[in-house]
Coordinates of C-alpha atoms in Angstrom, one line a residue:
X15 CA -22.7 130.8 -59.3
X16 CA -20.6 129.0 -62.0
X17 CA -22.6 125.9 -62.9
X18 CA -21.3 123.1 -65.1
X19 CA -23.8 121.2 -67.1
X20 CA -24.0 119.3 -70.4
X21 CA -26.3 120.2 -73.2
X22 CA -28.5 117.2 -73.1
X23 CA -32.2 118.3 -73.4
X24 CA -32.5 121.4 -75.5
X25 CA -35.9 122.7 -74.2
X26 CA -35.1 122.1 -70.5
X27 CA -31.6 123.6 -70.8
X28 CA -33.0 126.6 -72.6
X29 CA -35.1 127.4 -69.6
X30 CA -32.4 126.6 -67.1
X31 CA -29.7 128.8 -68.6
X32 CA -32.1 131.8 -68.5
X33 CA -31.3 132.2 -64.8
X34 CA -29.0 134.6 -63.2
X35 CA -25.9 132.4 -63.1
X36 CA -23.0 131.6 -65.4
X37 CA -23.5 128.3 -67.2
X38 CA -20.5 126.3 -68.4
X39 CA -21.4 124.1 -71.3
X40 CA -18.7 121.5 -72.3
X41 CA -17.8 121.7 -75.9
X42 CA -15.6 119.3 -78.0
X43 CA -14.5 119.7 -81.6
X44 CA -16.8 116.9 -82.8
X45 CA -19.8 118.4 -80.8
X46 CA -20.7 114.9 -79.8
X47 CA -23.0 113.8 -77.0
X48 CA -20.6 115.0 -74.3
X49 CA -19.5 118.2 -76.0
X50 CA -22.5 119.5 -77.9
X51 CA -21.9 123.1 -76.8
X52 CA -24.4 125.9 -77.1
X53 CA -27.7 125.2 -78.8
X54 CA -28.1 126.2 -82.4
X55 CA -31.9 126.0 -82.7
X56 CA -32.8 127.5 -79.3
X57 CA -32.3 131.0 -78.1
X58 CA -29.7 131.0 -75.3
X59 CA -28.4 134.0 -73.4
X60 CA -24.7 135.0 -73.4
X61 CA -24.3 133.7 -69.8
X62 CA -24.3 130.1 -71.3
X63 CA -20.6 129.8 -72.1
X64 CA -18.8 127.1 -74.0
X65 CA -15.9 125.6 -72.2
X66 CA -13.4 123.0 -73.4
X67 CA -12.5 120.0 -71.3
X68 CA -8.9 121.1 -71.2
X69 CA -9.8 124.3 -69.5
X70 CA -12.0 122.8 -66.8
X71 CA -9.3 121.9 -64.2
X72 CA -8.5 125.6 -63.7
X73 CA -12.1 126.8 -63.9
X74 CA -14.0 127.9 -60.8
X75 CA -17.1 125.6 -60.6
X76 CA -19.6 126.0 -57.7
X77 CA -21.9 123.2 -58.7
X78 CA -22.3 120.4 -61.2
X79 CA -25.6 119.5 -62.8
X80 CA -25.5 115.8 -63.8
X81 CA -28.1 114.4 -66.2
X82 CA -26.6 111.0 -67.1
X83 CA -24.9 108.5 -64.8
X84 CA -21.6 108.5 -66.8
X85 CA -21.3 112.3 -66.4
X86 CA -20.1 111.8 -62.8
X87 CA -16.9 110.0 -63.9
X88 CA -16.5 112.3 -66.9
X89 CA -16.8 115.4 -64.7
X90 CA -14.2 114.0 -62.3
X91 CA -11.8 113.4 -65.1
X92 CA -12.3 116.8 -66.7
X93 CA -12.5 118.9 -63.5
X94 CA -10.1 116.7 -61.4
X95 CA -12.7 117.1 -58.7
X96 CA -15.4 114.5 -57.7
X97 CA -19.0 115.7 -58.1
X98 CA -20.8 115.2 -54.8
X99 CA -17.5 115.1 -52.8
X100 CA -15.2 117.9 -54.0
X101 CA -17.9 120.0 -55.6
X102 CA -21.7 120.0 -54.9
X103 CA -23.8 118.0 -57.4
X104 CA -27.5 117.7 -58.4
X105 CA -28.7 114.9 -60.6
X106 CA -31.6 116.0 -62.7
X107 CA -33.8 113.1 -63.7
X108 CA -35.8 114.0 -66.9
X109 CA -37.2 110.6 -67.7
X110 CA -39.7 108.0 -66.5
X111 CA -38.2 104.7 -65.4
X112 CA -37.8 101.8 -67.8
X113 CA -37.9 98.1 -67.3
X114 CA -39.7 96.6 -64.3
X115 CA -41.9 99.6 -63.6
X116 CA -42.7 100.6 -60.8
X117 CA -39.8 98.6 -59.3
X118 CA -37.0 100.2 -61.4
X119 CA -34.0 101.2 -59.4
X120 CA -32.6 104.6 -60.1
X121 CA -28.9 104.6 -61.1
X122 CA -28.3 107.1 -58.3
X123 CA -30.2 105.2 -55.6
X124 CA -28.8 105.0 -52.1
X125 CA -26.3 107.8 -52.4
X126 CA -25.6 110.4 -49.8
X127 CA -23.4 112.6 -51.9
X128 CA -25.9 114.2 -54.2
X129 CA -29.6 115.2 -54.6
X130 CA -31.9 113.8 -57.3
X131 CA -34.1 116.6 -58.7
X132 CA -37.1 115.2 -60.7
X133 CA -38.8 117.3 -63.3
X134 CA -42.2 115.9 -62.4
X135 CA -43.9 114.5 -59.4
X136 CA -44.8 111.4 -61.5
X137 CA -41.1 110.6 -61.9
X138 CA -40.5 111.0 -58.2
X139 CA -43.1 108.4 -57.2
X140 CA -42.2 105.9 -59.9
X141 CA -38.4 105.8 -59.5
X142 CA -37.0 103.7 -56.7
X143 CA -34.3 106.0 -55.4
X144 CA -33.7 104.1 -52.1
X145 CA -32.2 106.4 -49.4
X146 CA -31.1 109.2 -51.8
X147 CA -32.5 112.6 -51.2
X148 CA -35.0 113.7 -53.8
X149 CA -37.0 116.8 -54.7
X150 CA -39.2 118.0 -57.6
X151 CA -38.8 121.1 -59.6
X152 CA -41.6 121.3 -62.1
X153 CA -40.9 122.4 -65.6
X154 CA -40.8 126.0 -66.7
X155 CA -40.7 127.4 -70.2
X156 CA -39.6 130.5 -72.0
X157 CA -43.0 131.8 -73.2
X158 CA -43.3 131.3 -77.0
X159 CA -43.7 134.5 -78.9
X160 CA -46.2 132.9 -81.3
X161 CA -49.9 133.2 -80.8
X162 CA -52.6 130.7 -81.8
X163 CA -54.5 131.4 -85.0
X164 CA -55.6 127.8 -85.9
X165 CA -56.5 128.8 -89.4
X166 CA -55.3 125.5 -90.9
X167 CA -57.6 122.4 -90.6
X168 CA -54.6 120.3 -89.6
X169 CA -53.4 118.6 -86.4
X170 CA -49.9 119.2 -85.1
X171 CA -47.6 116.8 -83.3
X172 CA -44.1 117.1 -81.9
X173 CA -42.1 113.9 -81.4
X174 CA -38.5 113.1 -81.5
X175 CA -37.5 109.8 -83.2
X176 CA -41.0 108.5 -83.7
X177 CA -39.9 105.5 -85.8
X178 CA -37.4 104.2 -83.3
X179 CA -39.5 104.9 -80.2
X180 CA -42.7 103.6 -81.7
X181 CA -45.4 102.7 -79.2
X182 CA -43.7 104.8 -76.4
X183 CA -44.5 108.0 -78.4
X184 CA -47.9 106.7 -79.7
X185 CA -46.6 106.6 -83.2
X186 CA -48.9 103.7 -84.0
X187 CA -51.9 105.9 -83.2
X188 CA -51.1 108.6 -85.7
X189 CA -52.8 106.9 -88.7
X190 CA -56.2 107.0 -87.0
X191 CA -55.9 110.7 -86.5
X192 CA -54.7 111.2 -90.0
X193 CA -58.1 110.0 -91.2
X194 CA -59.7 113.0 -89.5
X195 CA -57.2 115.7 -90.7
X196 CA -53.8 115.9 -92.2
X197 CA -51.0 115.7 -89.6
X198 CA -47.9 117.9 -89.4
X199 CA -45.2 116.1 -87.3
X200 CA -42.3 118.2 -86.0
X201 CA -39.2 117.0 -84.3
X202 CA -35.8 115.3 -84.7
X203 CA -35.7 112.1 -86.8
X204 CA -39.2 112.5 -88.3
X205 CA -38.2 112.2 -91.9
X206 CA -39.7 109.2 -93.7
X207 CA -42.5 108.8 -91.0
X208 CA -45.3 108.8 -93.6
X209 CA -43.7 105.9 -95.5
X210 CA -43.0 104.0 -92.3
X211 CA -46.7 104.2 -91.4
X212 CA -47.9 103.6 -94.9
X213 CA -49.6 107.0 -95.1
X214 CA -49.8 109.1 -98.3
X215 CA -47.8 112.3 -98.2
X216 CA -50.9 114.4 -98.2
X217 CA -52.0 112.9 -94.8
X218 CA -48.7 113.3 -92.9
X219 CA -46.0 115.8 -93.5
X220 CA -42.7 115.7 -91.6
X221 CA -40.8 118.8 -90.5
X222 CA -37.4 117.7 -89.4
X223 CA -35.5 119.6 -86.7
X224 CA -37.1 123.0 -87.3
X225 CA -35.7 125.9 -85.2
X226 CA -37.8 126.4 -82.1
X227 CA -39.2 129.9 -82.9
X228 CA -40.2 128.8 -86.5
X229 CA -41.7 125.6 -85.2
X230 CA -43.8 127.6 -82.7
X231 CA -45.0 129.9 -85.5
X232 CA -46.1 126.8 -87.5
X233 CA -47.7 125.1 -84.6
X234 CA -49.8 128.2 -83.9
X235 CA -51.4 127.9 -87.4
X236 CA -52.7 124.3 -86.8
X237 CA -56.1 123.7 -85.3
X238 CA -55.1 121.5 -82.4
X239 CA -52.1 119.7 -80.8
X240 CA -51.8 115.9 -80.4
X241 CA -49.9 114.5 -77.5
X242 CA -50.1 110.7 -77.8
X243 CA -47.1 109.6 -75.7
X244 CA -47.9 106.5 -73.6
X245 CA -44.9 106.7 -71.4
X246 CA -42.9 109.9 -71.0
X247 CA -42.0 112.4 -68.3
X248 CA -43.7 115.5 -69.6
X249 CA -43.0 116.8 -73.1
X250 CA -42.1 120.4 -72.9
X251 CA -43.5 120.8 -76.4
X252 CA -46.9 120.0 -74.9
X253 CA -46.5 122.9 -72.5
X254 CA -45.2 125.2 -75.2
X255 CA -48.2 124.3 -77.5
X256 CA -50.6 125.1 -74.6
X257 CA -48.8 128.4 -73.9
X258 CA -49.2 129.3 -77.6
X259 CA -53.0 128.9 -77.1
X260 CA -53.5 125.5 -78.8
X261 CA -56.2 123.2 -77.7
X262 CA -54.8 119.8 -76.6
X263 CA -55.8 116.2 -77.5
X264 CA -53.8 114.1 -75.1
X265 CA -53.5 110.6 -73.6
X266 CA -54.2 110.8 -69.9
X267 CA -51.0 109.1 -68.9
X268 CA -48.0 110.1 -66.7
X269 CA -47.7 113.8 -65.8
X270 CA -50.1 115.0 -68.5
X271 CA -53.0 114.6 -66.2
X272 CA -51.5 117.3 -64.0
X273 CA -50.6 119.6 -66.9
X274 CA -53.8 119.6 -68.9
X275 CA -57.0 120.8 -67.2
X276 CA -60.3 119.5 -68.7
X277 CA -61.3 122.8 -70.2
X278 CA -58.0 122.9 -72.2
X279 CA -59.0 120.2 -74.6
X280 CA -59.5 116.4 -74.2
X281 CA -57.5 114.1 -71.9
X282 CA -58.5 110.5 -71.9
X283 CA -57.2 106.9 -72.0
X284 CA -59.8 105.9 -74.7
X285 CA -58.7 106.5 -78.2
X286 CA -62.2 107.0 -79.4
X287 CA -62.7 109.8 -77.0
X288 CA -59.6 111.6 -78.3
X289 CA -60.7 111.0 -81.9
X290 CA -64.1 112.6 -81.2
X291 CA -62.3 115.6 -79.7
X292 CA -60.1 116.0 -82.7
X293 CA -63.1 115.9 -85.0
X294 CA -64.8 118.5 -82.9
X295 CA -61.9 120.9 -82.9
X296 CA -61.5 120.5 -86.7
X297 CA -65.2 121.1 -87.3
X298 CA -65.6 123.9 -84.7
X299 CA -62.9 126.5 -84.8
X300 CA -64.6 128.6 -82.1
X301 CA -64.6 125.6 -79.7
X302 CA -60.9 125.0 -80.4
X303 CA -60.1 128.6 -79.7
X304 CA -62.0 128.6 -76.4
X305 CA -60.1 125.4 -75.3
X306 CA -56.8 126.9 -76.4
X307 CA -57.4 130.0 -74.3
X308 CA -57.8 127.8 -71.3
X309 CA -54.7 125.9 -72.2
X310 CA -52.7 129.1 -72.5
X311 CA -53.8 130.3 -69.1
X312 CA -53.0 126.9 -67.4
X313 CA -49.6 126.6 -69.0
X314 CA -48.5 130.1 -68.2
X315 CA -49.8 130.0 -64.6
X316 CA -48.1 126.7 -63.7
X317 CA -45.1 126.5 -65.9
X318 CA -43.9 130.1 -66.1
X319 CA -40.2 130.8 -66.3
X320 CA -40.1 133.0 -63.3
X321 CA -41.4 130.3 -61.0
X322 CA -39.1 127.7 -62.5
X323 CA -36.0 129.9 -62.0
X324 CA -37.0 130.9 -58.5
X325 CA -37.5 127.3 -57.5
X326 CA -34.1 126.4 -58.9
X327 CA -32.4 129.4 -57.2
X328 CA -33.7 128.2 -53.8
X329 CA -32.4 124.7 -54.5
X330 CA -29.0 125.8 -55.8
X331 CA -28.5 128.0 -52.8
X332 CA -29.5 125.2 -50.4
X333 CA -27.2 122.7 -52.0
X334 CA -24.1 124.9 -52.4
X335 CA -24.4 126.7 -49.1
X336 CA -25.2 123.4 -47.3
X337 CA -22.1 121.8 -48.7
X338 CA -19.9 124.6 -47.6

């Protein structure tokens, strides 16, 4: 199939474009939010092809993947075909609802022209989608090539925009863990985080927008992985860290309770419990290694790329063939 989708979420799109189809990625000269093109810090196959908006009206498109409400009108303007009416469409919901949870209405609620595909079961039960058809396709990841060593007595975190997002990403909790061991924070928009939290540079080091393969190699050297998000769908960086073989210290919120088995680390809603686990992993490398091995098995069993792509292939076939 020829599938039109925007480059919105780098990690998810990386997995998605590893399928057996041709993926048309809108690209504009400014490479803005609606024309970002191919990823520059993720490994994408050649089947992910950049396409300009001017070329789309004459391009054969079998299905449109929508990830933001405004993409429906944009796709119609660029394709001169209406997603859901003239060409099949699936709306992929990556995020947990905001506002009056759990009564938040989904922007695609009560529609009969498209399917909403949630990336977690948690998202599906918390969004109010009315009469719209919904399904869940659990995340899948390209298995990292890095393997856990944990030789550094440091804790790793991956957060995008921790200053702006604040309590949502558990940014306010970081200083308590920095008392136990130095923190290495990877992600986009992490520069200046130590100053923002009032931490000395030797207790928190920012690594801004590091290419994925290099980030994985650096994560693997840290003793344990912190996942302190209070309200998120399911961070793919958490699954990637587990697949590397890192033990996990995570808040027991949202879909993390399904992703992290007890033997893979510590999962709790009490901060003191998580602090104790972090201390234990720093002090006992063998314990950390054992938990990391369990994390690796769990991540690769549940979130393998083959399962993810097979689930999507079944869904794509159903939607495209059904519309025809």
